[in-house]
Structures are given as structure tokens and as C-alpha cells.
mmCIF file of C-alpha atoms in Angstrom:
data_model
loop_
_atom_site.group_PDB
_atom_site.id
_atom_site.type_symbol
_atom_site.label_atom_id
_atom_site.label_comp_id
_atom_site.label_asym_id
_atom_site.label_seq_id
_atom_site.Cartn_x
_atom_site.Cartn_y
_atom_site.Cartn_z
ATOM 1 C CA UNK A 1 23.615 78.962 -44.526
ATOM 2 C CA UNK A 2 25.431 75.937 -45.954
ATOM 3 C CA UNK A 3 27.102 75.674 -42.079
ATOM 4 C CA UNK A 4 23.566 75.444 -40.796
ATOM 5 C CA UNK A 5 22.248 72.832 -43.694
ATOM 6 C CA UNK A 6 25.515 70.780 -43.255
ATOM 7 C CA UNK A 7 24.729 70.821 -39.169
ATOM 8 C CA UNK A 8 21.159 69.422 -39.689
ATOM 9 C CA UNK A 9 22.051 66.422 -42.216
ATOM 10 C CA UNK A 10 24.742 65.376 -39.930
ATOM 11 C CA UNK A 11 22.625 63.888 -37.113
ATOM 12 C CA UNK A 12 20.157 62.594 -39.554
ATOM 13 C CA UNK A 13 23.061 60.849 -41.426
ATOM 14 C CA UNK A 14 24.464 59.187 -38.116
ATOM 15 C CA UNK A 15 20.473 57.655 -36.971
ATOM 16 C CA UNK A 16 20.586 56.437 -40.030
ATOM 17 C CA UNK A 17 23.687 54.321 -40.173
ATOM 18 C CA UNK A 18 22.491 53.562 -36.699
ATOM 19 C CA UNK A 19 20.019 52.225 -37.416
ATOM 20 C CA UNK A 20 21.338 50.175 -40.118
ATOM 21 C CA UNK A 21 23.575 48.766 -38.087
ATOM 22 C CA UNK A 22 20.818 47.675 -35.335
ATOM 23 C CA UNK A 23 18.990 46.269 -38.558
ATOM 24 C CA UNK A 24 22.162 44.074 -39.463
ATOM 25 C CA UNK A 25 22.839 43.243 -35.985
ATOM 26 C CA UNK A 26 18.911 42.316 -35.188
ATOM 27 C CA UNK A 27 19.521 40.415 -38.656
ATOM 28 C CA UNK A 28 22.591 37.618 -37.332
ATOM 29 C CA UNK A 29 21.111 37.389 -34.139
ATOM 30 C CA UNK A 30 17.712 35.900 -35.710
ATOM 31 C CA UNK A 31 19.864 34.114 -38.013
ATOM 32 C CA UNK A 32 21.846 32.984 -35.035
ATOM 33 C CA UNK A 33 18.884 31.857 -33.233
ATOM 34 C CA UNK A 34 17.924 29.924 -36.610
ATOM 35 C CA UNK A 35 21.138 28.280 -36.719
ATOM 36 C CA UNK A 36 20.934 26.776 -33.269
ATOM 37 C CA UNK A 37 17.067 25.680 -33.260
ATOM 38 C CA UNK A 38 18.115 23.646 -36.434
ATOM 39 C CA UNK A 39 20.838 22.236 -34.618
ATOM 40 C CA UNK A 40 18.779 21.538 -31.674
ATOM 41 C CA UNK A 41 16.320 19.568 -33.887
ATOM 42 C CA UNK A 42 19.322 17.800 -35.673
ATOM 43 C CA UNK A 43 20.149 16.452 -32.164
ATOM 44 C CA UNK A 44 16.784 15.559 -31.100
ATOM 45 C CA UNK A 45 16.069 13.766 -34.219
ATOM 46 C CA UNK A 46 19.323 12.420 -33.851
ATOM 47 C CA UNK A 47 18.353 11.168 -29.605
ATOM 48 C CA UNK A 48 16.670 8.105 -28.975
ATOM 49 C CA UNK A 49 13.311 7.717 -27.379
ATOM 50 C CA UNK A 50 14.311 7.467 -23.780
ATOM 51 C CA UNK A 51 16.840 10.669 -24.452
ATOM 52 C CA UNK A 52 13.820 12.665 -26.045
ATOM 53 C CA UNK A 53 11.762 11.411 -22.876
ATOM 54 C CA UNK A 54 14.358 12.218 -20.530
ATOM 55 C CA UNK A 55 15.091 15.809 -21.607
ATOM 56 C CA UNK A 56 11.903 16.674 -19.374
ATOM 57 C CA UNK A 57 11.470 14.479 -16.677
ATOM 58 C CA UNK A 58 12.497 15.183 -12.963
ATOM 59 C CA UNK A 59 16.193 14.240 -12.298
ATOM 60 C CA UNK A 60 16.200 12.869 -8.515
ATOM 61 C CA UNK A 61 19.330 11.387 -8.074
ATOM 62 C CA UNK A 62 21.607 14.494 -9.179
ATOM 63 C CA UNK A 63 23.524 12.918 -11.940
ATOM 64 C CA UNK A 64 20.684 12.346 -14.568
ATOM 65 C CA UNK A 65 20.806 8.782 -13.427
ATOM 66 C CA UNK A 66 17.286 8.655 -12.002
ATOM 67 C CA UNK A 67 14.485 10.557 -13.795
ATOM 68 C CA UNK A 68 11.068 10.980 -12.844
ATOM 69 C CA UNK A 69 7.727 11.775 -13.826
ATOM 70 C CA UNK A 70 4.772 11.633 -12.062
ATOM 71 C CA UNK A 71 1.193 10.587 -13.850
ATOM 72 C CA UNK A 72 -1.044 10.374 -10.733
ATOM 73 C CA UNK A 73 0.007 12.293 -7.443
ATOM 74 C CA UNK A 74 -0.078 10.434 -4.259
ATOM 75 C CA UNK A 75 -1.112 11.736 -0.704
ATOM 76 C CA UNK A 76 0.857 11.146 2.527
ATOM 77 C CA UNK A 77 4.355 11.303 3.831
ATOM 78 C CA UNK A 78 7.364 10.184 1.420
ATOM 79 C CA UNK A 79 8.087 6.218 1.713
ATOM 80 C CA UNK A 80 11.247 7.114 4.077
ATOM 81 C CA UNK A 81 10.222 10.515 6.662
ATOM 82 C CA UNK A 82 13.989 10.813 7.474
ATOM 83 C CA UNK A 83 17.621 9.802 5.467
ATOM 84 C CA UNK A 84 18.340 6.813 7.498
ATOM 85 C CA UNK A 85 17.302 4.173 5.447
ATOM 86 C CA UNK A 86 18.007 6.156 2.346
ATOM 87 C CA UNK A 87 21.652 6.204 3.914
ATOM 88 C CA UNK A 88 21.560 2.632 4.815
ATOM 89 C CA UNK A 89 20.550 1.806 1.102
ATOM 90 C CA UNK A 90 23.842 3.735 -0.057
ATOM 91 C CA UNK A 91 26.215 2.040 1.954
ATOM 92 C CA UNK A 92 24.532 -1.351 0.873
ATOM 93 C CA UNK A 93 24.985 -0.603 -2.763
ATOM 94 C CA UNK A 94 28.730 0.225 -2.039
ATOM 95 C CA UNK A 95 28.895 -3.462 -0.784
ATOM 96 C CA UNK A 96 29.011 -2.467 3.039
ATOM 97 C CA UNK A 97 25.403 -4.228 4.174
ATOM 98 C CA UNK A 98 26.362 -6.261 6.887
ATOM 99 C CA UNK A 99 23.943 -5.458 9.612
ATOM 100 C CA UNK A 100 20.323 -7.279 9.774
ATOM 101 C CA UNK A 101 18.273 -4.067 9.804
ATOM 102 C CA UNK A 102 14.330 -3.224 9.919
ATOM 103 C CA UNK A 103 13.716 -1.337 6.301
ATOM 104 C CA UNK A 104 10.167 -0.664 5.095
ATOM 105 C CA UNK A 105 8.215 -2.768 3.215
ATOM 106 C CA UNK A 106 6.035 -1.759 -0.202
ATOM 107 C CA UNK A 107 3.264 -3.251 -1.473
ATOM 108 C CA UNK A 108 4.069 -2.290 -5.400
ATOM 109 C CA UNK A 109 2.860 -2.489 -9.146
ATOM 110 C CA UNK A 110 6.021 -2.198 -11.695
ATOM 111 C CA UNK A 111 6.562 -3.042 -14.891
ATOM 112 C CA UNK A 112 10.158 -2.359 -16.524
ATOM 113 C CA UNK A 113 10.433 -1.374 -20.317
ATOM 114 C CA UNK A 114 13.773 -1.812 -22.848
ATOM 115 C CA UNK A 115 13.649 1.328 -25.849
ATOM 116 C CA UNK A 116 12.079 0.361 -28.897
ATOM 117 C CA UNK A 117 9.546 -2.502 -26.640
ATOM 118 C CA UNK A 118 6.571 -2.572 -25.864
ATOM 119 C CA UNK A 119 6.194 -5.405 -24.104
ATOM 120 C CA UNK A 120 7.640 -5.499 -20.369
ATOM 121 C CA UNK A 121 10.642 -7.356 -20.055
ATOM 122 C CA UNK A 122 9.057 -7.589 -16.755
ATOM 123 C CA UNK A 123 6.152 -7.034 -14.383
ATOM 124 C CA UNK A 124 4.320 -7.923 -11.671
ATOM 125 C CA UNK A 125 0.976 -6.049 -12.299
ATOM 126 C CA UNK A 126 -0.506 -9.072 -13.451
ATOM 127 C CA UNK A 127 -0.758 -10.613 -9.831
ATOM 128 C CA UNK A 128 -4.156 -10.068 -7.706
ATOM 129 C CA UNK A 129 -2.116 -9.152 -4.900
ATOM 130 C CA UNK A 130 1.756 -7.459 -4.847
ATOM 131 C CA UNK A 131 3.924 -8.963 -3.107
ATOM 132 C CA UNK A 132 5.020 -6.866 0.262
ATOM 133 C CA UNK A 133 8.982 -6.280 -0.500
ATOM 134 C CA UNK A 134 11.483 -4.769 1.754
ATOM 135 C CA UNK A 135 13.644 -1.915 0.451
ATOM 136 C CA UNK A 136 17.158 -2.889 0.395
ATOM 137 C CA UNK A 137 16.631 -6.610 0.597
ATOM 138 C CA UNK A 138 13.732 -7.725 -2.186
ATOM 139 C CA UNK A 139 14.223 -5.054 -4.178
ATOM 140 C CA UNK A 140 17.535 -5.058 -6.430
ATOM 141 C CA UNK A 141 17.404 -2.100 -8.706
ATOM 142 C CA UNK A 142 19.091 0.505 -6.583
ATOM 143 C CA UNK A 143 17.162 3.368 -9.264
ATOM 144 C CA UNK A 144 14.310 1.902 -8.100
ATOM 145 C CA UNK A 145 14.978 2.270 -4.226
ATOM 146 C CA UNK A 146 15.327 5.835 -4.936
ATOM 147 C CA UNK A 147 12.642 5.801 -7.446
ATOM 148 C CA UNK A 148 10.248 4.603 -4.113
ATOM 149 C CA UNK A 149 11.679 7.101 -1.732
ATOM 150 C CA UNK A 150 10.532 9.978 -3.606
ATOM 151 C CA UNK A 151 7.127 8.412 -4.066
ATOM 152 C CA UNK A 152 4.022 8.367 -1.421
ATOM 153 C CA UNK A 153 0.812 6.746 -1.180
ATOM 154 C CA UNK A 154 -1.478 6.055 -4.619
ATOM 155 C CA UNK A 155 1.775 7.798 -6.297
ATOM 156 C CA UNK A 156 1.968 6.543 -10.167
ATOM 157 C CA UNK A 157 5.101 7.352 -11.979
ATOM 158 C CA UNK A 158 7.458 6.766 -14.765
ATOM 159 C CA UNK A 159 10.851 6.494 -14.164
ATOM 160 C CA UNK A 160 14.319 6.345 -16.806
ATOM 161 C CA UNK A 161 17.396 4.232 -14.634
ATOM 162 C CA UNK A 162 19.981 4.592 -16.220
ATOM 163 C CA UNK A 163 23.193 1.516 -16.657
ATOM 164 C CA UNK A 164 24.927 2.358 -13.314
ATOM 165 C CA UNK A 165 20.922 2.316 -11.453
ATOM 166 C CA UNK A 166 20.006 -0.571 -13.306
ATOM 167 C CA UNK A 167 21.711 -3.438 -14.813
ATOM 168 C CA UNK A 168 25.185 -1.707 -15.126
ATOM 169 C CA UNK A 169 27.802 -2.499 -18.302
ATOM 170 C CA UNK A 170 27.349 -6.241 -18.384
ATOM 171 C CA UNK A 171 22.956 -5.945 -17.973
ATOM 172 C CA UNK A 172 21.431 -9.665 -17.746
ATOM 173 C CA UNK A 173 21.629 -11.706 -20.122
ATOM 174 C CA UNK A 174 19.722 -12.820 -22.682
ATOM 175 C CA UNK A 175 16.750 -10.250 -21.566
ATOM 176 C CA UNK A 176 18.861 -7.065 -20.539
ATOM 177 C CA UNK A 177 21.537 -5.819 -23.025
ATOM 178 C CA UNK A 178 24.306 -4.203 -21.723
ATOM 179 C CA UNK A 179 24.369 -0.648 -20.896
ATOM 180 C CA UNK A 180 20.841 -0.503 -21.045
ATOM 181 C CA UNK A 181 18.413 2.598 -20.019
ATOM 182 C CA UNK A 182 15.369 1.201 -18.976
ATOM 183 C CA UNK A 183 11.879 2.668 -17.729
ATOM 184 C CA UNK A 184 9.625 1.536 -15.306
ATOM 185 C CA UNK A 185 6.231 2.378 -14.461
ATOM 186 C CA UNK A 186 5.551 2.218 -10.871
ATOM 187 C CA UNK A 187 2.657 2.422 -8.470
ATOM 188 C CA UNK A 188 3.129 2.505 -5.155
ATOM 189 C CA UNK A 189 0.257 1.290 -2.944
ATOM 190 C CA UNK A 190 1.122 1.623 0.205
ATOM 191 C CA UNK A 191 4.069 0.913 2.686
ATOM 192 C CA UNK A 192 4.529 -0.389 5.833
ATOM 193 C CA UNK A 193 7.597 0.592 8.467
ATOM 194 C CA UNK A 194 7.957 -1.958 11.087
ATOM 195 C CA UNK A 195 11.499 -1.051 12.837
ATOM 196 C CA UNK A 196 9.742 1.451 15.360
ATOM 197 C CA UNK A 197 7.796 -1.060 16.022
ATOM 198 C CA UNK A 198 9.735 -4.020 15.693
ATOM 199 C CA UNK A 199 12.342 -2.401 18.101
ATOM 200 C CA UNK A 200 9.481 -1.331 20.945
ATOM 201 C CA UNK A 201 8.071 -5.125 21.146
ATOM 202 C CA UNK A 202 11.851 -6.265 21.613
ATOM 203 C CA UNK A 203 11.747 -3.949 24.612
ATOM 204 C CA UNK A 204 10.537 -5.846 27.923
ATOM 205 C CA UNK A 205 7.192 -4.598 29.224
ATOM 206 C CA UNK A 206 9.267 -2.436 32.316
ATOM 207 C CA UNK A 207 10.701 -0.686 29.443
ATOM 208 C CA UNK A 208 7.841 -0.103 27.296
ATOM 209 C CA UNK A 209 5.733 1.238 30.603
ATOM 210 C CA UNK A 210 8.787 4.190 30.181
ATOM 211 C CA UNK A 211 7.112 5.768 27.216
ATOM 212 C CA UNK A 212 4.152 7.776 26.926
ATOM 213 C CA UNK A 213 0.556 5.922 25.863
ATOM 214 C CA UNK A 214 0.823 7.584 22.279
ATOM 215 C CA UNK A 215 3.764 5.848 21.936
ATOM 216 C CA UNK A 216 2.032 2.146 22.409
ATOM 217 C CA UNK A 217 -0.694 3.264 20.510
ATOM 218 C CA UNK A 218 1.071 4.270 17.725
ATOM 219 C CA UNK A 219 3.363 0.948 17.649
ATOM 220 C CA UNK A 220 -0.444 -1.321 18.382
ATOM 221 C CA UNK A 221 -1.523 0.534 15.214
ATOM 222 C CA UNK A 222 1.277 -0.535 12.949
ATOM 223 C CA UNK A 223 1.240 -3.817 14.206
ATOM 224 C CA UNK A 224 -2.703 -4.115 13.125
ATOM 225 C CA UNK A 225 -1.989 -2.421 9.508
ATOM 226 C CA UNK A 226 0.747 -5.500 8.865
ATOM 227 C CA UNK A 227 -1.815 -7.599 10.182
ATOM 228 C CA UNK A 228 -4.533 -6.324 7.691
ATOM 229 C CA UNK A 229 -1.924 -6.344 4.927
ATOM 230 C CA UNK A 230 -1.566 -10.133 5.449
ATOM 231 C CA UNK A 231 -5.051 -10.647 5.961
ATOM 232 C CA UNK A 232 -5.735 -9.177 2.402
ATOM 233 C CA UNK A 233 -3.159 -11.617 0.965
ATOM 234 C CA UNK A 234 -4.929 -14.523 2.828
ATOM 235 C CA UNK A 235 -2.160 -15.113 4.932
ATOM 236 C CA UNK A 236 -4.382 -15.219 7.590
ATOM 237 C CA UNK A 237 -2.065 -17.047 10.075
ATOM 238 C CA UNK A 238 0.462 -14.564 9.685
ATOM 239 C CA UNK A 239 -2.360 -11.516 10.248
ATOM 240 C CA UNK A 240 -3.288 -13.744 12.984
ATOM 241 C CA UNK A 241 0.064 -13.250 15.014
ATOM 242 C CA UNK A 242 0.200 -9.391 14.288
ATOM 243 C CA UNK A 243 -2.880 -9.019 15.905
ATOM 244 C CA UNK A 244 -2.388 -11.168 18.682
ATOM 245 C CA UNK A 245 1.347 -8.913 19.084
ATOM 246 C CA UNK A 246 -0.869 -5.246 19.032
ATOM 247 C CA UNK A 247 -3.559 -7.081 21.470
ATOM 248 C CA UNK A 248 -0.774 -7.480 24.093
ATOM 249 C CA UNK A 249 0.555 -4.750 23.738
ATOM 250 C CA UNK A 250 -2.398 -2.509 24.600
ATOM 251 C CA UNK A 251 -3.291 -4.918 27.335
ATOM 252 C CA UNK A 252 -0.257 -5.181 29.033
ATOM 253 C CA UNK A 253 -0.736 -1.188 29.402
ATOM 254 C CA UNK A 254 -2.405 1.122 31.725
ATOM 255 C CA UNK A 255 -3.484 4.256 31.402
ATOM 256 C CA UNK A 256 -4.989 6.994 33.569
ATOM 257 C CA UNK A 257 -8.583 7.460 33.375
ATOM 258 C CA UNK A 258 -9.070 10.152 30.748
ATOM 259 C CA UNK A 259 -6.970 8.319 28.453
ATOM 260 C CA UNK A 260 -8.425 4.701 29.028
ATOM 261 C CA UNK A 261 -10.896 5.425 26.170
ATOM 262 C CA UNK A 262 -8.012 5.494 23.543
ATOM 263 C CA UNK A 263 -7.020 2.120 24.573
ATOM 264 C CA UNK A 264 -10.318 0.318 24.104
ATOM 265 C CA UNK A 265 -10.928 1.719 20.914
ATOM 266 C CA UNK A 266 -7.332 0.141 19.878
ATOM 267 C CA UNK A 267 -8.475 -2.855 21.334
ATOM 268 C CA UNK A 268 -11.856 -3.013 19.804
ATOM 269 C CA UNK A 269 -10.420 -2.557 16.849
ATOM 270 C CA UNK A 270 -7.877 -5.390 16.915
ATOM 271 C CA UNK A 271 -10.429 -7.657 18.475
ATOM 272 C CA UNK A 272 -12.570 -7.532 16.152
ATOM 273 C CA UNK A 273 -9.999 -8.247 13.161
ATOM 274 C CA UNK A 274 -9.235 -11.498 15.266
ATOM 275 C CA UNK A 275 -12.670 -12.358 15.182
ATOM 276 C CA UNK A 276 -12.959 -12.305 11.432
ATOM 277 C CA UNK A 277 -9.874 -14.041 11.296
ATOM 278 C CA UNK A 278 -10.426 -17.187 13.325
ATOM 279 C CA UNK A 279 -13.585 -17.080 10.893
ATOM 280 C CA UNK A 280 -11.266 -17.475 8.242
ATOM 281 C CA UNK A 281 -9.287 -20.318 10.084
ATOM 282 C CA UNK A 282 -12.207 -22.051 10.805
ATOM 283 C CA UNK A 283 -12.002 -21.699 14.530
ATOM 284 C CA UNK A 284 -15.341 -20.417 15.095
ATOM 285 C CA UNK A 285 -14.921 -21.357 19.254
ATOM 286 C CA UNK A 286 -12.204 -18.784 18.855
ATOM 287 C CA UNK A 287 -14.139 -16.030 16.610
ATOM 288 C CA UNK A 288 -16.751 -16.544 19.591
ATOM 289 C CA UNK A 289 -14.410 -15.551 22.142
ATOM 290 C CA UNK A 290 -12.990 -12.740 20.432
ATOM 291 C CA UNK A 291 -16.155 -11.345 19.822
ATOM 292 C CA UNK A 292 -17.370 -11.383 23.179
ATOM 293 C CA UNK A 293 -14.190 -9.692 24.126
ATOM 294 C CA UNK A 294 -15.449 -6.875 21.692
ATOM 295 C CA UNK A 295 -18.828 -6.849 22.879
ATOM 296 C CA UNK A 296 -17.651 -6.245 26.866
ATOM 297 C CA UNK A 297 -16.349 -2.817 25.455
ATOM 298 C CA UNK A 298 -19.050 -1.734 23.200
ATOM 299 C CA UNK A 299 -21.978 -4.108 23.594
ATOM 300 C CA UNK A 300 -23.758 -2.738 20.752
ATOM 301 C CA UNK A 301 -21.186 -2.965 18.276
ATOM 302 C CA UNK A 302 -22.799 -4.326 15.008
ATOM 303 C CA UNK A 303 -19.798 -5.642 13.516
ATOM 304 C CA UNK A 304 -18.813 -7.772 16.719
ATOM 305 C CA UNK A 305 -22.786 -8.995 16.832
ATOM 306 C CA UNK A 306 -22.165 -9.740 13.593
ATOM 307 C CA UNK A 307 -18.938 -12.357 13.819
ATOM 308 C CA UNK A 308 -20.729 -13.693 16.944
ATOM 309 C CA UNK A 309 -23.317 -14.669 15.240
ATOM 310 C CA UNK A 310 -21.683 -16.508 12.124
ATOM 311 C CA UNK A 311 -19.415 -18.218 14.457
ATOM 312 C CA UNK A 312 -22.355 -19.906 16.467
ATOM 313 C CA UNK A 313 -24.277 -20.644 13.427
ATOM 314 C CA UNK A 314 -20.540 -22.519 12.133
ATOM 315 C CA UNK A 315 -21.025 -24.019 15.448
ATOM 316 C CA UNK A 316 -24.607 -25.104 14.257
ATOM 317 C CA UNK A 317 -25.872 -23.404 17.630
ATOM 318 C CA UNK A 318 -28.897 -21.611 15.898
ATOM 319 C CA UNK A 319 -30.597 -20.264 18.985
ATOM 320 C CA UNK A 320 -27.675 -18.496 20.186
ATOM 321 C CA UNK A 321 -26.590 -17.304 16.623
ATOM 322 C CA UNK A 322 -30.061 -15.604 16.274
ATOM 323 C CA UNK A 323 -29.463 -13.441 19.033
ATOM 324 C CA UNK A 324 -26.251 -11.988 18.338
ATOM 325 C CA UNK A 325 -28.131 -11.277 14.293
ATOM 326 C CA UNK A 326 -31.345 -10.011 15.652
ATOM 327 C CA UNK A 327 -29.296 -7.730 18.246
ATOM 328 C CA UNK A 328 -27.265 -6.916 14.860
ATOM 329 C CA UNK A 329 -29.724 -6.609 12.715
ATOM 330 C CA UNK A 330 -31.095 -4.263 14.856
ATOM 331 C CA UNK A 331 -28.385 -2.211 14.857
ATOM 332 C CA UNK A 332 -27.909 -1.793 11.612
ATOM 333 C CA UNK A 333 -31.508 -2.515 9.566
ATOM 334 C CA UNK A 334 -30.433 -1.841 6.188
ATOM 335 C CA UNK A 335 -26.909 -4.007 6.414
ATOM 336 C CA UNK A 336 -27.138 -6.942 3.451
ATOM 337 C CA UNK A 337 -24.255 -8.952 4.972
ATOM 338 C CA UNK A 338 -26.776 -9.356 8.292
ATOM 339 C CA UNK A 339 -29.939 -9.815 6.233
ATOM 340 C CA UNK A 340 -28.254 -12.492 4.490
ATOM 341 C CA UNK A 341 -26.547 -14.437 7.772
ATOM 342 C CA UNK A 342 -30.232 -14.237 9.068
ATOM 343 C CA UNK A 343 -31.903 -15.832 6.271
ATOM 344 C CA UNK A 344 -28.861 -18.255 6.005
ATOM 345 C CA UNK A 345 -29.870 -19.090 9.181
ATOM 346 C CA UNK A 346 -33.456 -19.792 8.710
ATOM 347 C CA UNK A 347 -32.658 -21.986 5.602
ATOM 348 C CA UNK A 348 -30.081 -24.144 8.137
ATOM 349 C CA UNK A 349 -32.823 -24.233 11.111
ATOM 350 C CA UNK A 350 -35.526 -25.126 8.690
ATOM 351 C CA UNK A 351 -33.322 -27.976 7.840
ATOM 352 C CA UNK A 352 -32.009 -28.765 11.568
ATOM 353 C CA UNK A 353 -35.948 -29.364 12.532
ATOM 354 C CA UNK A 354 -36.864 -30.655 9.773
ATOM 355 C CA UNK A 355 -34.190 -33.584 10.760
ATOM 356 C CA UNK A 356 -34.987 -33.221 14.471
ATOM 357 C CA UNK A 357 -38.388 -34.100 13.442
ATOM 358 C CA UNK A 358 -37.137 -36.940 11.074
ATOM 359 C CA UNK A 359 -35.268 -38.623 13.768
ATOM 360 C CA UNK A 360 -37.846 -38.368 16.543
ATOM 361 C CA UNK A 361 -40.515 -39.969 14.185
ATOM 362 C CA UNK A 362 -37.946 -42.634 13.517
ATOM 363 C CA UNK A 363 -37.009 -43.349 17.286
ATOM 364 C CA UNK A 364 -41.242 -43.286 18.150
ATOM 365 C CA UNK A 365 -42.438 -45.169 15.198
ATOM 366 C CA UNK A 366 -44.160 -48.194 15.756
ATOM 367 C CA UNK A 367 -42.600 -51.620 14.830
ATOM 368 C CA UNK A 368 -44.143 -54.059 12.961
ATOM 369 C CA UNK A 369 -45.516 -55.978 16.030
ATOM 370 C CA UNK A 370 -46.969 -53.078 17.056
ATOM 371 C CA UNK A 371 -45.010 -52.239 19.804
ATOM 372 C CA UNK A 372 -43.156 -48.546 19.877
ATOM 373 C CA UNK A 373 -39.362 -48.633 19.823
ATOM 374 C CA UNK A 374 -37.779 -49.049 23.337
ATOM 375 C CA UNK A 375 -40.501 -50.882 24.456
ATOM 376 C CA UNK A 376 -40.368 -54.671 26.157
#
């Protein structure tokens, strides 16, 4: 009897010291996990700002050196669809730029903070319109090359660069201590690559006839987005002789029938952004012409009625100019911008006959001898 009573305390005797020995061992590993949670709060009251910031963000260069986070997503492709320029960017930074190359240009919003300021030590976002900056030759921040190459249209983000990405060991004096981490916020509104298409137009027209019509299309189209770019900076000259480059190029083109119809909705396109640009250079003769150009391919086009019009009534011919706004106007019913040319234009005819009138009484009045003027 005592064998069998010593046989059944025995197991119970060994799950209990087992378990007091999971107990003890549960015990150090919570205290373990104590220990390094205070440590871990130790070092992060211990980090600076930008560390604490950092310790979450998006590291897109591979050494920590460029962090990201994004506050408003963008839509699109990526600033650069293949490596090249991202390669050409790296060999610059290691001092080896020495060719003249076609990068892309960004329209951008930035404004770059130092830790522990909150002012910018600088910013553009205070400008009505960015200035259009090439990668690799405006911009000088290689972090913030990279920064843009991960970014796309309407993107918003926040980036951490750190020395060797931004100002390096010696930063710049008096604003930028040395070995500074810096942030910048950065929006990126659009971009434009011209080297496709700055490499077709250097191509004589033989040349250019050797690639398909989606080809020219596609090259006619960039050419008219730097044109509108320009245009919205009022550098209307400029916008003037990137239209002018995509015109040519889509007439200098044939196509086959069933294709013809892609062309002269490029061209209508780009004719009617001359138009409104001669408007803008005051060369309403010219507006004319490029309007009429517009109308030959879609003679009910409201918008091309439209610039007709103002230019003849800038040309003070009123007849002509109510025409093109009636036909407009006719087109389009509810459009202010055409109710407003048309009463324009009834204010300056009012005026024009009212003078016409003026001068006629003046030329037919009678003198004071009673005779009419022009008579013997």
C-alpha cells in the first residue's frame, strides 16, 4: 500500500515543481520584457525630434539617409518611368556630369525645416507660380532628387535628408549648421520630360516620317503641355514657340485616312492655344488667323468662335466680331465668358456710332454763312 501511495504523489510532486519552474521562467521573461521597454523609452526620450520622427518613416535610399512619408497620395507614373536619369543623377553627384543631357523638369512647392524651428530656413511656397526646375541641374539637394523620383503627380510628402543628402559636414553657413538633418515638405505638381521629345524634333523630317503616327502624336502632345506650363507662368512668348514646334510637327505629317482624325484633333488643339496666345501678345491679326485655322477643322467649335471674335472686336471690326459671338453664343447659350464679349461689344458699338454720328454731324453742319462744309 505505501508502494502504491508513494507511486501516486510522485507525478503530482514533479507537475508541481513544473510548474513552478514555468511560473519563475514566465516571471524573468516579463521582467525581461520590462527591462527593455524601459530602456527603449530611455532612448527615445533620450532621441531628438527628427530621430523620434524618423523611426517610422519610409527609408528610400537604403542607408536611412532619405526618409519618407507621404501626407497626400499622388496619381500617375513616378517622376522618372525608368533608372536612367536616376543613374545619371548618381554619377553627377560623384562629380562625373559632363554631358549636356535632357532631365525632367518639376514644377514644385518645398519648404526645408532645421530641428527645434519652425520657421523654414527656406521655401518657395510663397510664390504664385513654382518655378519649373530641372532635376540634376536647378535642383542641388541630391536627397531631394531622390525625394522627387519616388513621388508622382499631386504627391505631398515629408521627407528627413540626412548630412551626406543635404548640406554634408561643413552645411552653409550662417543658416545651415554643420551636420545637419533637415526636413522638407514637398509637393510635387506636376513634371514635364522633354528629352523624347527634345531628341525627335532634332531628328530631320525624313527621319521622323520613320516612326509610327503615335509616336508624333505623343512628342506634339508634350510639346503643347510645356507650352501650357509657360503660358500659366505668363511667359507667353516662350508658350508661343512650343506651340508653334507641336504645330509643325503634326503638319509636316501624313497619315492614312483612318488615322487623319487623330491629327486634327492635335492640331485643333494646339491651334487654338495659339489663338489665345497671340490674344495675350496683343496680336489680334494673328489670334484671327489662328482661329480660322481652327474653324476649317471644326467650324462649330465654340472656343475658336470665341477667340475670333475678341480678336476682331481688338481690331475694333464690330460687324465681323458679332458673327463669330452670335455663331458662339449659339453654340454654347449658357457660356458667361461669350455673354460678356457680346455685351462688351454692344457697349464699344454703342460708342463707335455714337462717334460715327458725332463726326458726320460735324463734317455736314452748316457754317456760319450758311453754307454746308465742302461747299464753294
Amino acid at each position: 500500500m505505501s508502494c502504491l501511495k508513494g507511486g501516486k504523489k510522485k507525478p503530482l510532486q514533479q507537475l508541481k515543481k513544473q510548474a513552478k519552474e514555468m511560473d519563475e521562467e514566465g516571471k524573468a521573461f516579463k521582467q525581461k520584457q520590462k527591462e527593455e521597454q524601459k530602456k527603449l523609452r530611455e532612448l527615445k526620450a533620450k532621441a531628438s525630434p527628427y530621430q523620434r520622427l524618423g523611426q517610422w518613416m519610409q527609408d528610400i535610399s537604403g542607408d536611412q539617409g532619405v526618409l519618407k512619408d507621404v501626407i497626400r497620395e499622388g496619381a500617375g507614373e513616378l517622376v522618372v518611368p525608368d533608372a536612367s536619369v536616376l543613374e545619371r543623377l548618381m554619377l553627377q553627384r560623384g562629380g562625373y556630369w559632363s554631358m549636356c543631357l535632357s532631365v525632367p523638369s518639376v514644377p514644385v512647392k518645398y519648404s526645408g525645416y532645421l530641428e527645434h524651428m519652425d520657421k523654414p530656413f527656406d521655401s518657395n511656397c510663397f510664390r504664385k507660380t513654382p518655378r519649373l526646375m530641372k532635376l540634376g541641374v536647378d535642383i542641388t539637394l541630391y536627397g531631394m532628387e531622390l525625394g522627387l523620383l519616388s513621388m508622382r503627380r499631386g504627391e505631398l510628402a515629408r521627407f528627413l535628408f540626412k548630412p551626406p543628402y543635404a548640406y554634408g559636414t561643413l552645411g552653409c553657413p550662417p543658416l545651415i549648421p554643420p551636420n545637419s538633418t533637415v526636413l522638407f515638405e514637398i509637393e510635387l505638381i506636376d513634371f514635364l520630360d522633354s528629352a523624347e521629345s527634345d531628341k525627335f524634333c532634332a531628328l530631320t523630317a525624313e527621319q521622323q516620317d520613320q516612326f509610327p503616327l503615335q509616336k508624333v502624336l505623343k512628342v506634339a502632345a508634350t510639346e503643347r503641355e510645356f507650352g501650357n506650363y509657360l503660358f500659366r507662368q505668363n511667359r507667353f512668348y516662350d508658350a508661343k514657340v512650343r506651340y508653334k514646334r507641336a504645330l509643325l510637327l503634326l503638319c509636316q505629317r501624313s497619315a492614312p485616312p483612318e488615322e487623319q482624325h487623330l491629327v486634327e484633333a492635335a492640331k485643333l488643339l494646339v491651334l487654338l492655344n495659339l489663338s489665345f496666345t497671340y490674344l495675350k501678345l496683343e496680336h489680334p491679326s494673328r489670334a484671327l488667323h489662328y482661329g480660322e485655322q481652327a474653324l476649317i477643322i471644326d467650324q462649330k467649335n465654340a472656343k475658336a468662335l470665341f477667340r475670333c471674335g475678341q480678336a476682331c472686336l481688338l481690331m475694333t471690326e464690330y460687324q465681323k466680331a458679332r458673327d463669330f459671338l452670335v455663331r458662339a453664343q449659339k453654340e454654347q447659350p449658357f457660356n458667361h465668358d461669350i455673354n460678356n464679349e457680346l455685351k462688351k461689344l454692344a457697349s464699344h458699338y454703342r460708342d463707335y456710332t455714337e462717334k460715327e454720328k458725332e463726326m458726320c454731324h460735324r463734317m455736314f453742319a452748316p457754317c456760319d454763312n450758311g453754307s454746308a462744309v465742302g461747299e464753294k
